[in-house]
PDB file of C-alpha atoms and ligand atoms in Angstrom:
ATOM      1  CA  MET A   1       0.000   0.000   0.000  1.00  0.00           C
ATOM      2  CA  SER A   2       1.273   3.513  -0.793  1.00  0.00           C
ATOM      3  CA  GLU A   3       2.287   5.836   2.024  1.00  0.00           C
ATOM      4  CA  HIS A   4      -0.688   8.049   1.225  1.00  0.00           C
ATOM      5  CA  ASN A   5      -3.209   5.204   1.283  1.00  0.00           C
ATOM      6  CA  GLN A   6      -1.739   4.035   4.598  1.00  0.00           C
ATOM      7  CA  ARG A   7      -2.364   7.551   5.932  1.00  0.00           C
ATOM      8  CA  VAL A   8      -6.016   7.264   4.758  1.00  0.00           C
ATOM      9  CA  VAL A   9      -6.417   3.886   6.463  1.00  0.00           C
ATOM     10  CA  ASP A  10      -4.846   5.171   9.702  1.00  0.00           C
ATOM     11  CA  GLN A  11      -7.098   8.233   9.732  1.00  0.00           C
ATOM     12  CA  PHE A  12     -10.311   6.334   9.032  1.00  0.00           C
ATOM     13  CA  THR A  13      -9.505   3.416  11.294  1.00  0.00           C
ATOM     14  CA  ARG A  14      -9.430   5.901  14.192  1.00  0.00           C
ATOM     15  CA  TRP A  15     -12.423   7.828  12.855  1.00  0.00           C
ATOM     16  CA  ALA A  16     -14.613   4.961  11.589  1.00  0.00           C
ATOM     17  CA  LYS A  17     -17.010   4.902  14.534  1.00  0.00           C
ATOM     18  CA  PRO A  18     -17.240   8.675  15.188  1.00  0.00           C
ATOM     19  CA  PHE A  19     -17.707   9.281  11.438  1.00  0.00           C
ATOM     20  CA  ALA A  20     -20.437   6.617  11.252  1.00  0.00           C
ATOM     21  CA  ASP A  21     -22.242   8.091  14.258  1.00  0.00           C
ATOM     22  CA  LEU A  22     -22.096  11.766  13.260  1.00  0.00           C
ATOM     23  CA  PRO A  23     -25.666  12.873  12.381  1.00  0.00           C
ATOM     24  CA  ILE A  24     -24.576  15.360   9.679  1.00  0.00           C
ATOM     25  CA  HIS A  25     -23.430  12.449   7.517  1.00  0.00           C
ATOM     26  CA  ALA A  26     -27.015  11.197   7.238  1.00  0.00           C
ATOM     27  CA  GLU A  27     -28.638  14.652   7.242  1.00  0.00           C
ATOM     28  CA  THR A  28     -32.049  14.357   5.577  1.00  0.00           C
ATOM     29  CA  SER A  29     -32.106  17.286   3.146  1.00  0.00           C
ATOM     30  CA  ALA A  30     -28.536  16.673   1.923  1.00  0.00           C
ATOM     31  CA  MET A  31     -29.286  12.971   1.480  1.00  0.00           C
ATOM     32  CA  ALA A  32     -32.475  13.798  -0.448  1.00  0.00           C
ATOM     33  CA  LEU A  33     -30.496  15.913  -2.943  1.00  0.00           C
ATOM     34  CA  THR A  34     -27.909  13.139  -3.260  1.00  0.00           C
ATOM     35  CA  ILE A  35     -30.509  10.437  -3.889  1.00  0.00           C
ATOM     36  CA  ALA A  36     -32.263  12.674  -6.429  1.00  0.00           C
ATOM     37  CA  ALA A  37     -28.946  13.059  -8.292  1.00  0.00           C
ATOM     38  CA  CYS A  38     -28.380   9.287  -8.295  1.00  0.00           C
ATOM     39  CA  ALA A  39     -31.981   8.658  -9.453  1.00  0.00           C
ATOM     40  CA  PRO A  40     -32.030   5.004  -8.294  1.00  0.00           C
ATOM     41  CA  THR A  41     -34.721   2.669  -9.678  1.00  0.00           C
ATOM     42  CA  PRO A  42     -35.687  -0.860  -8.511  1.00  0.00           C
ATOM     43  CA  ASP A  43     -33.802  -2.534 -11.365  1.00  0.00           C
ATOM     44  CA  MET A  44     -30.479  -0.732 -10.833  1.00  0.00           C
ATOM     45  CA  ASN A  45     -27.128  -2.227  -9.843  1.00  0.00           C
ATOM     46  CA  ILE A  46     -25.149   0.504  -8.040  1.00  0.00           C
ATOM     47  CA  LEU A  47     -21.563   0.835  -6.788  1.00  0.00           C
ATOM     48  CA  ASP A  48     -20.593   3.296  -4.052  1.00  0.00           C
ATOM     49  CA  VAL A  49     -16.836   3.927  -4.157  1.00  0.00           C
ATOM     50  CA  ALA A  50     -15.048   4.848  -0.903  1.00  0.00           C
ATOM     51  CA  CYS A  51     -18.324   4.007   0.792  1.00  0.00           C
ATOM     52  CA  GLY A  52     -17.045   4.495   4.352  1.00  0.00           C
ATOM     53  CA  PRO A  53     -19.617   3.283   6.886  1.00  0.00           C
ATOM     54  CA  GLY A  54     -22.205   2.631   4.181  1.00  0.00           C
ATOM     55  CA  ILE A  55     -24.536   5.549   4.924  1.00  0.00           C
ATOM     56  CA  LEU A  56     -25.153   6.409   1.267  1.00  0.00           C
ATOM     57  CA  ALA A  57     -25.010   2.755   0.121  1.00  0.00           C
ATOM     58  CA  CYS A  58     -27.656   1.652   2.637  1.00  0.00           C
ATOM     59  CA  THR A  59     -29.921   4.548   1.607  1.00  0.00           C
ATOM     60  CA  LEU A  60     -29.486   3.753  -2.093  1.00  0.00           C
ATOM     61  CA  ALA A  61     -30.251   0.075  -1.378  1.00  0.00           C
ATOM     62  CA  GLN A  62     -33.776   1.070  -0.311  1.00  0.00           C
ATOM     63  CA  HIS A  63     -34.428   2.197  -3.903  1.00  0.00           C
ATOM     64  CA  ALA A  64     -32.273  -0.132  -6.042  1.00  0.00           C
ATOM     65  CA  CYS A  65     -31.946  -3.803  -6.943  1.00  0.00           C
ATOM     66  CA  HIS A  66     -28.418  -4.192  -5.565  1.00  0.00           C
ATOM     67  CA  VAL A  67     -25.721  -1.937  -4.079  1.00  0.00           C
ATOM     68  CA  SER A  68     -22.030  -2.737  -3.657  1.00  0.00           C
ATOM     69  CA  GLY A  69     -19.813  -0.635  -1.417  1.00  0.00           C
ATOM     70  CA  ILE A  70     -16.018  -0.589  -1.552  1.00  0.00           C
ATOM     71  CA  ASP A  71     -13.577   1.163   0.773  1.00  0.00           C
ATOM     72  CA  ILE A  72      -9.859   0.928   1.443  1.00  0.00           C
ATOM     73  CA  THR A  73     -10.303   1.045   5.251  1.00  0.00           C
ATOM     74  CA  PRO A  74     -11.387  -2.289   6.779  1.00  0.00           C
ATOM     75  CA  ALA A  75     -12.710  -0.531   9.912  1.00  0.00           C
ATOM     76  CA  MET A  76     -15.081   1.482   7.699  1.00  0.00           C
ATOM     77  CA  ILE A  77     -16.342  -1.693   6.015  1.00  0.00           C
ATOM     78  CA  ALA A  78     -16.926  -3.168   9.496  1.00  0.00           C
ATOM     79  CA  GLN A  79     -19.095  -0.110  10.265  1.00  0.00           C
ATOM     80  CA  ALA A  80     -20.958  -0.595   6.971  1.00  0.00           C
ATOM     81  CA  GLN A  81     -21.640  -4.240   7.820  1.00  0.00           C
ATOM     82  CA  ALA A  82     -22.947  -3.221  11.247  1.00  0.00           C
ATOM     83  CA  ARG A  83     -25.202  -0.597   9.641  1.00  0.00           C
ATOM     84  CA  GLU A  84     -26.572  -3.141   7.170  1.00  0.00           C
ATOM     85  CA  ALA A  85     -27.140  -5.664   9.989  1.00  0.00           C
ATOM     86  CA  ALA A  86     -29.349  -3.124  11.769  1.00  0.00           C
ATOM     87  CA  THR A  87     -31.661  -3.001   8.720  1.00  0.00           C
ATOM     88  CA  SER A  88     -33.703  -5.655   6.935  1.00  0.00           C
ATOM     89  CA  LEU A  89     -31.864  -4.952   3.653  1.00  0.00           C
ATOM     90  CA  LYS A  90     -30.621  -8.030   1.792  1.00  0.00           C
ATOM     91  CA  ASN A  91     -29.241  -6.394  -1.354  1.00  0.00           C
ATOM     92  CA  LEU A  92     -25.843  -5.098  -0.253  1.00  0.00           C
ATOM     93  CA  LYS A  93     -22.327  -6.422  -0.657  1.00  0.00           C
ATOM     94  CA  TRP A  94     -19.113  -4.937   0.789  1.00  0.00           C
ATOM     95  CA  TYR A  95     -15.521  -5.012  -0.454  1.00  0.00           C
ATOM     96  CA  VAL A  96     -12.219  -3.782   0.958  1.00  0.00           C
ATOM     97  CA  GLY A  97     -10.290  -2.267  -1.957  1.00  0.00           C
ATOM     98  CA  ASP A  98      -8.746   0.741  -3.663  1.00  0.00           C
ATOM     99  CA  ALA A  99     -10.797   3.192  -5.740  1.00  0.00           C
ATOM    100  CA  MET A 100      -7.884   3.363  -8.180  1.00  0.00           C
ATOM    101  CA  ALA A 101      -8.138  -0.340  -9.074  1.00  0.00           C
ATOM    102  CA  LEU A 102     -11.746  -1.443  -8.680  1.00  0.00           C
ATOM    103  CA  PRO A 103     -12.134  -5.259  -8.659  1.00  0.00           C
ATOM    104  CA  PHE A 104     -15.022  -5.234 -11.164  1.00  0.00           C
ATOM    105  CA  GLU A 105     -15.422  -5.929 -14.883  1.00  0.00           C
ATOM    106  CA  ASP A 106     -15.950  -3.074 -17.343  1.00  0.00           C
ATOM    107  CA  GLY A 107     -19.568  -1.880 -17.494  1.00  0.00           C
ATOM    108  CA  SER A 108     -20.699  -3.813 -14.383  1.00  0.00           C
ATOM    109  CA  PHE A 109     -22.926  -1.102 -12.873  1.00  0.00           C
ATOM    110  CA  ASP A 110     -25.844   1.144 -13.885  1.00  0.00           C
ATOM    111  CA  CYS A 111     -24.723   3.867 -11.498  1.00  0.00           C
ATOM    112  CA  VAL A 112     -21.407   4.559  -9.735  1.00  0.00           C
ATOM    113  CA  THR A 113     -21.249   7.074  -6.888  1.00  0.00           C
ATOM    114  CA  THR A 114     -18.658   8.466  -4.520  1.00  0.00           C
ATOM    115  CA  ARG A 115     -19.245  10.886  -1.650  1.00  0.00           C
ATOM    116  CA  TYR A 116     -16.702  12.955   0.312  1.00  0.00           C
ATOM    117  CA  SER A 117     -13.786  10.942  -1.079  1.00  0.00           C
ATOM    118  CA  PHE A 118     -12.080  12.834  -3.919  1.00  0.00           C
ATOM    119  CA  HIS A 119     -10.378  15.188  -1.449  1.00  0.00           C
ATOM    120  CA  HIS A 120      -8.522  12.163  -0.028  1.00  0.00           C
ATOM    121  CA  MET A 121      -7.207  11.076  -3.411  1.00  0.00           C
ATOM    122  CA  ARG A 122      -3.924  12.017  -5.006  1.00  0.00           C
ATOM    123  CA  ASN A 123      -5.431  11.695  -8.492  1.00  0.00           C
ATOM    124  CA  PRO A 124      -9.219  12.153  -8.481  1.00  0.00           C
ATOM    125  CA  ALA A 125      -9.252  12.343 -12.302  1.00  0.00           C
ATOM    126  CA  ALA A 126      -7.848   8.794 -12.465  1.00  0.00           C
ATOM    127  CA  SER A 127     -10.416   7.654  -9.918  1.00  0.00           C
ATOM    128  CA  LEU A 128     -13.198   9.169 -12.044  1.00  0.00           C
ATOM    129  CA  LEU A 129     -11.884   7.261 -15.084  1.00  0.00           C
ATOM    130  CA  GLU A 130     -11.943   4.047 -13.043  1.00  0.00           C
ATOM    131  CA  MET A 131     -15.557   4.782 -12.020  1.00  0.00           C
ATOM    132  CA  LYS A 132     -16.358   5.340 -15.694  1.00  0.00           C
ATOM    133  CA  ARG A 133     -14.729   2.014 -16.635  1.00  0.00           C
ATOM    134  CA  VAL A 134     -16.989  -0.018 -14.313  1.00  0.00           C
ATOM    135  CA  CYS A 135     -20.139   1.940 -15.284  1.00  0.00           C
ATOM    136  CA  ARG A 136     -22.117   0.713 -18.287  1.00  0.00           C
ATOM    137  CA  GLU A 137     -22.467   2.985 -21.320  1.00  0.00           C
ATOM    138  CA  GLY A 138     -25.431   5.271 -20.708  1.00  0.00           C
ATOM    139  CA  GLY A 139     -25.143   4.715 -16.947  1.00  0.00           C
ATOM    140  CA  ARG A 140     -24.802   7.441 -14.334  1.00  0.00           C
ATOM    141  CA  ILE A 141     -21.777   8.634 -12.379  1.00  0.00           C
ATOM    142  CA  VAL A 142     -22.289  10.882  -9.354  1.00  0.00           C
ATOM    143  CA  VAL A 143     -19.593  12.653  -7.323  1.00  0.00           C
ATOM    144  CA  ILE A 144     -20.435  14.507  -4.133  1.00  0.00           C
ATOM    145  CA  ASP A 145     -17.661  16.452  -2.414  1.00  0.00           C
ATOM    146  CA  ALA A 146     -16.719  19.726  -0.787  1.00  0.00           C
ATOM    147  CA  THR A 147     -15.787  22.267  -3.466  1.00  0.00           C
ATOM    148  CA  PRO A 148     -14.228  25.483  -2.141  1.00  0.00           C
ATOM    149  CA  SER A 149     -14.230  28.548  -4.381  1.00  0.00           C
ATOM    150  CA  PRO A 150     -10.990  29.241  -6.302  1.00  0.00           C
ATOM    151  CA  ASP A 151     -10.029  32.103  -3.961  1.00  0.00           C
ATOM    152  CA  THR A 152     -10.566  30.066  -0.764  1.00  0.00           C
ATOM    153  CA  GLN A 153      -9.224  26.691  -1.991  1.00  0.00           C
ATOM    154  CA  SER A 154      -5.739  27.094  -0.530  1.00  0.00           C
ATOM    155  CA  ALA A 155      -6.898  28.183   2.960  1.00  0.00           C
ATOM    156  CA  TYR A 156      -9.650  25.537   2.889  1.00  0.00           C
ATOM    157  CA  ASP A 157      -7.064  22.819   2.133  1.00  0.00           C
ATOM    158  CA  GLU A 158      -4.807  24.111   4.909  1.00  0.00           C
ATOM    159  CA  MET A 159      -7.701  23.924   7.399  1.00  0.00           C
ATOM    160  CA  GLU A 160      -8.621  20.410   6.264  1.00  0.00           C
ATOM    161  CA  ARG A 161      -5.021  19.155   6.494  1.00  0.00           C
ATOM    162  CA  LEU A 162      -4.842  20.437  10.071  1.00  0.00           C
ATOM    163  CA  ARG A 163      -7.711  18.156  11.051  1.00  0.00           C
ATOM    164  CA  ASP A 164      -7.000  15.245   8.697  1.00  0.00           C
ATOM    165  CA  ALA A 165      -3.519  14.314   7.450  1.00  0.00           C
ATOM    166  CA  SER A 166      -5.055  12.267   4.624  1.00  0.00           C
ATOM    167  CA  HIS A 167      -6.628  15.343   2.993  1.00  0.00           C
ATOM    168  CA  THR A 168      -4.977  16.050  -0.381  1.00  0.00           C
ATOM    169  CA  SER A 169      -6.887  18.925  -1.991  1.00  0.00           C
ATOM    170  CA  ALA A 170     -10.566  19.672  -2.480  1.00  0.00           C
ATOM    171  CA  LEU A 171     -11.349  20.423  -6.117  1.00  0.00           C
ATOM    172  CA  THR A 172     -13.229  23.584  -6.958  1.00  0.00           C
ATOM    173  CA  LEU A 173     -16.540  22.985  -8.732  1.00  0.00           C
ATOM    174  CA  GLU A 174     -14.896  24.147 -11.970  1.00  0.00           C
ATOM    175  CA  GLN A 175     -12.060  21.617 -11.530  1.00  0.00           C
ATOM    176  CA  LEU A 176     -14.550  18.817 -10.784  1.00  0.00           C
ATOM    177  CA  ARG A 177     -16.598  19.646 -13.869  1.00  0.00           C
ATOM    178  CA  ARG A 178     -13.382  19.841 -15.914  1.00  0.00           C
ATOM    179  CA  ILE A 179     -12.216  16.316 -14.957  1.00  0.00           C
ATOM    180  CA  GLY A 180     -15.686  15.066 -15.943  1.00  0.00           C
ATOM    181  CA  ALA A 181     -15.409  16.777 -19.335  1.00  0.00           C
ATOM    182  CA  ASP A 182     -11.837  15.457 -19.756  1.00  0.00           C
ATOM    183  CA  ALA A 183     -13.152  11.939 -19.053  1.00  0.00           C
ATOM    184  CA  GLU A 184     -15.677  12.525 -21.862  1.00  0.00           C
ATOM    185  CA  LEU A 185     -18.652  12.244 -19.544  1.00  0.00           C
ATOM    186  CA  ARG A 186     -21.868  14.106 -20.385  1.00  0.00           C
ATOM    187  CA  GLU A 187     -22.813  16.379 -17.499  1.00  0.00           C
ATOM    188  CA  ILE A 188     -26.493  16.049 -16.572  1.00  0.00           C
ATOM    189  CA  LEU A 189     -26.777  17.729 -13.176  1.00  0.00           C
ATOM    190  CA  VAL A 190     -24.979  20.174 -10.903  1.00  0.00           C
ATOM    191  CA  ASP A 191     -26.414  20.745  -7.454  1.00  0.00           C
ATOM    192  CA  GLY A 192     -25.115  21.387  -3.958  1.00  0.00           C
ATOM    193  CA  TYR A 193     -25.704  22.070  -0.310  1.00  0.00           C
ATOM    194  CA  ARG A 194     -24.044  23.547   2.739  1.00  0.00           C
ATOM    195  CA  LEU A 195     -23.319  20.942   5.383  1.00  0.00           C
ATOM    196  CA  GLU A 196     -23.397  22.657   8.773  1.00  0.00           C
ATOM    197  CA  ALA A 197     -20.776  21.350  11.191  1.00  0.00           C
ATOM    198  CA  CYS A 198     -19.374  21.949  14.653  1.00  0.00           C
ATOM    199  CA  LEU A 199     -15.555  21.868  14.910  1.00  0.00           C
ATOM    200  CA  ASP A 200     -15.605  20.005  18.253  1.00  0.00           C
ATOM    201  CA  THR A 201     -17.074  16.916  16.576  1.00  0.00           C
ATOM    202  CA  LEU A 202     -14.609  16.814  13.694  1.00  0.00           C
ATOM    203  CA  ALA A 203     -11.036  16.776  14.982  1.00  0.00           C
ATOM    204  CA  ASP A 204      -8.684  14.968  17.330  1.00  0.00           C
ATOM    205  CA  ALA A 205      -7.963  16.813  20.597  1.00  0.00           C
ATOM    206  CA  GLU A 206      -4.289  17.351  19.726  1.00  0.00           C
ATOM    207  CA  ASP A 207      -5.217  19.109  16.456  1.00  0.00           C
ATOM    208  CA  MET A 208      -7.681  21.496  18.080  1.00  0.00           C
ATOM    209  CA  PRO A 209      -5.306  24.317  19.193  1.00  0.00           C
ATOM    210  CA  ALA A 210      -3.988  24.924  15.652  1.00  0.00           C
ATOM    211  CA  LEU A 211      -7.490  24.665  14.176  1.00  0.00           C
ATOM    212  CA  ILE A 212      -8.958  27.065  16.747  1.00  0.00           C
ATOM    213  CA  THR A 213      -6.162  29.564  16.040  1.00  0.00           C
ATOM    214  CA  MET A 214      -6.829  29.382  12.297  1.00  0.00           C
ATOM    215  CA  PHE A 215     -10.612  29.725  12.692  1.00  0.00           C
ATOM    216  CA  ASP A 216     -10.329  32.504  15.296  1.00  0.00           C
ATOM    217  CA  THR A 217      -8.035  34.475  12.965  1.00  0.00           C
ATOM    218  CA  ASP A 218     -10.470  33.966  10.081  1.00  0.00           C
ATOM    219  CA  ILE A 219     -13.494  35.000  12.168  1.00  0.00           C
ATOM    220  CA  ALA A 220     -11.692  38.082  13.531  1.00  0.00           C
ATOM    221  CA  SER A 221     -10.689  39.194  10.021  1.00  0.00           C
ATOM    222  CA  GLY A 222     -14.300  39.062   8.828  1.00  0.00           C
ATOM    223  CA  ALA A 223     -12.937  38.079   5.406  1.00  0.00           C
ATOM    224  CA  ASP A 224     -14.047  34.418   5.410  1.00  0.00           C
ATOM    225  CA  GLN A 225     -10.795  33.395   3.772  1.00  0.00           C
ATOM    226  CA  ILE A 226     -11.460  29.708   4.496  1.00  0.00           C
ATOM    227  CA  GLY A 227     -14.815  30.096   2.729  1.00  0.00           C
ATOM    228  CA  VAL A 228     -16.839  28.151   5.282  1.00  0.00           C
ATOM    229  CA  ASP A 229     -18.672  30.995   7.056  1.00  0.00           C
ATOM    230  CA  ALA A 230     -16.915  30.184  10.348  1.00  0.00           C
ATOM    231  CA  ARG A 231     -18.498  31.712  13.460  1.00  0.00           C
ATOM    232  CA  HIS A 232     -18.607  31.374  17.225  1.00  0.00           C
ATOM    233  CA  VAL A 233     -21.780  29.736  18.517  1.00  0.00           C
ATOM    234  CA  GLY A 234     -21.878  29.478  22.315  1.00  0.00           C
ATOM    235  CA  ASP A 235     -18.351  28.408  23.198  1.00  0.00           C
ATOM    236  CA  GLY A 236     -17.819  26.410  19.998  1.00  0.00           C
ATOM    237  CA  ILE A 237     -16.878  27.137  16.385  1.00  0.00           C
ATOM    238  CA  HIS A 238     -19.437  26.359  13.709  1.00  0.00           C
ATOM    239  CA  PHE A 239     -18.907  26.390   9.950  1.00  0.00           C
ATOM    240  CA  HIS A 240     -20.224  24.725   6.812  1.00  0.00           C
ATOM    241  CA  PHE A 241     -18.714  22.468   4.185  1.00  0.00           C
ATOM    242  CA  PRO A 242     -19.534  23.840   0.701  1.00  0.00           C
ATOM    243  CA  VAL A 243     -20.655  20.620  -0.990  1.00  0.00           C
ATOM    244  CA  SER A 244     -21.325  20.109  -4.704  1.00  0.00           C
ATOM    245  CA  ILE A 245     -23.055  17.243  -6.454  1.00  0.00           C
ATOM    246  CA  VAL A 246     -22.184  16.561 -10.082  1.00  0.00           C
ATOM    247  CA  ALA A 247     -23.877  13.803 -12.099  1.00  0.00           C
ATOM    248  CA  TRP A 248     -22.798  12.652 -15.550  1.00  0.00           C
ATOM    249  CA  GLU A 249     -24.003  10.145 -18.078  1.00  0.00           C
ATOM    250  CA  SER A 250     -21.289   7.690 -19.036  1.00  0.00           C
TER     251      SER A 250
HETATM  252  C1  LIG B 301     -14.816  11.151   4.494  1.00  0.00           C
HETATM  253  S1  LIG B 301     -15.002   9.422   4.313  1.00  0.00           S
HETATM  254  C2  LIG B 301     -16.510   9.308   3.350  1.00  0.00           C
HETATM  255  C3  LIG B 301     -17.230   7.984   3.515  1.00  0.00           C
HETATM  256  C4  LIG B 301     -18.516   7.832   2.720  1.00  0.00           C
HETATM  257  N1  LIG B 301     -18.290   7.953   1.292  1.00  0.00           N
HETATM  258  C5  LIG B 301     -19.567   8.810   3.148  1.00  0.00           C
HETATM  259  O1  LIG B 301     -19.798   9.791   2.426  1.00  0.00           O
HETATM  260  O2  LIG B 301     -20.167   8.632   4.221  1.00  0.00           O
HETATM  261  C6  LIG B 301     -13.782   9.057   3.082  1.00  0.00           C
HETATM  262  C7  LIG B 301     -13.646   7.571   2.800  1.00  0.00           C
HETATM  263  O3  LIG B 301     -12.841   7.408   1.635  1.00  0.00           O
HETATM  264  C8  LIG B 301     -12.108   6.223   1.795  1.00  0.00           C
HETATM  265  N2  LIG B 301     -11.008   6.258   0.825  1.00  0.00           N
HETATM  266  C9  LIG B 301     -10.072   7.226   0.665  1.00  0.00           C
HETATM  267  N3  LIG B 301      -9.245   6.916  -0.342  1.00  0.00           N
HETATM  268  C10 LIG B 301      -9.679   5.733  -0.853  1.00  0.00           C
HETATM  269  C11 LIG B 301      -9.242   4.914  -1.921  1.00  0.00           C
HETATM  270  N4  LIG B 301      -8.171   5.214  -2.654  1.00  0.00           N
HETATM  271  N5  LIG B 301      -9.941   3.791  -2.179  1.00  0.00           N
HETATM  272  C12 LIG B 301     -11.021   3.448  -1.446  1.00  0.00           C
HETATM  273  N6  LIG B 301     -11.465   4.178  -0.411  1.00  0.00           N
HETATM  274  C13 LIG B 301     -10.805   5.317  -0.112  1.00  0.00           C
HETATM  275  C14 LIG B 301     -11.693   6.261   3.254  1.00  0.00           C
HETATM  276  O4  LIG B 301     -11.280   5.020   3.730  1.00  0.00           O
HETATM  277  C15 LIG B 301     -12.960   6.762   3.911  1.00  0.00           C
HETATM  278  O5  LIG B 301     -13.798   5.711   4.301  1.00  0.00           O
END
């Protein structure tokens, strides 16, 4: 495994349970927009890449024939299995594996999704091509991820790396749309939402002092250079992730 992927596995082995339990990751209105973009139907075979604890996969499985989830972190797949076990769903299958080398034949799926994962990848364009490979012609590919604006991207990445060493860079919406066009995918939908978050729930204790300093400086400047509308609420720091959804036809 590459050094970077080992960093991802270390991060999400520690964070598997807290990530799975955090309510914002199953937030109803954001999930509704995501499901609408995926447009699942009862005959569809879907793959969720970097599925984490299976929150999106289990929701998609309520509307589709079958859903597979794959993630590089075994502890995340264990969370996904536990989530599935708490439902009556019988149409899910889980794999431990790398998004860059999916263990599936060409054209295996009607829809291929990935949520909140491209900012952990060194080469999201290559990952998108791999998603395209396993999607049938005329199928749907959906990417959901935080997309800072061009003028806040650098500060946003700095903030994210302070709380998660496996963060590479979040694409801007323009960059995400560009890698779709470069992969010769036909864009069919662009949507988005703000995911409201509380800093206390999102970082290890030892990373908090540097994060608080960065957020406090940003809030005091009034310039919103991180681009997340950071603010003090009570004695905590609240902000939002600027999330985009892009769907293409393969
Ligand atoms: C922020 S979590 C998102 C989990 C899930 N997609 C969700 O939205 O709830 C990022 C996930 O990406 C996975 N991941 C990162 N790089 C990966 C790769 N190259 N292949 C497979 N999974 C990867 C991590 O293990 C982690 O579970």
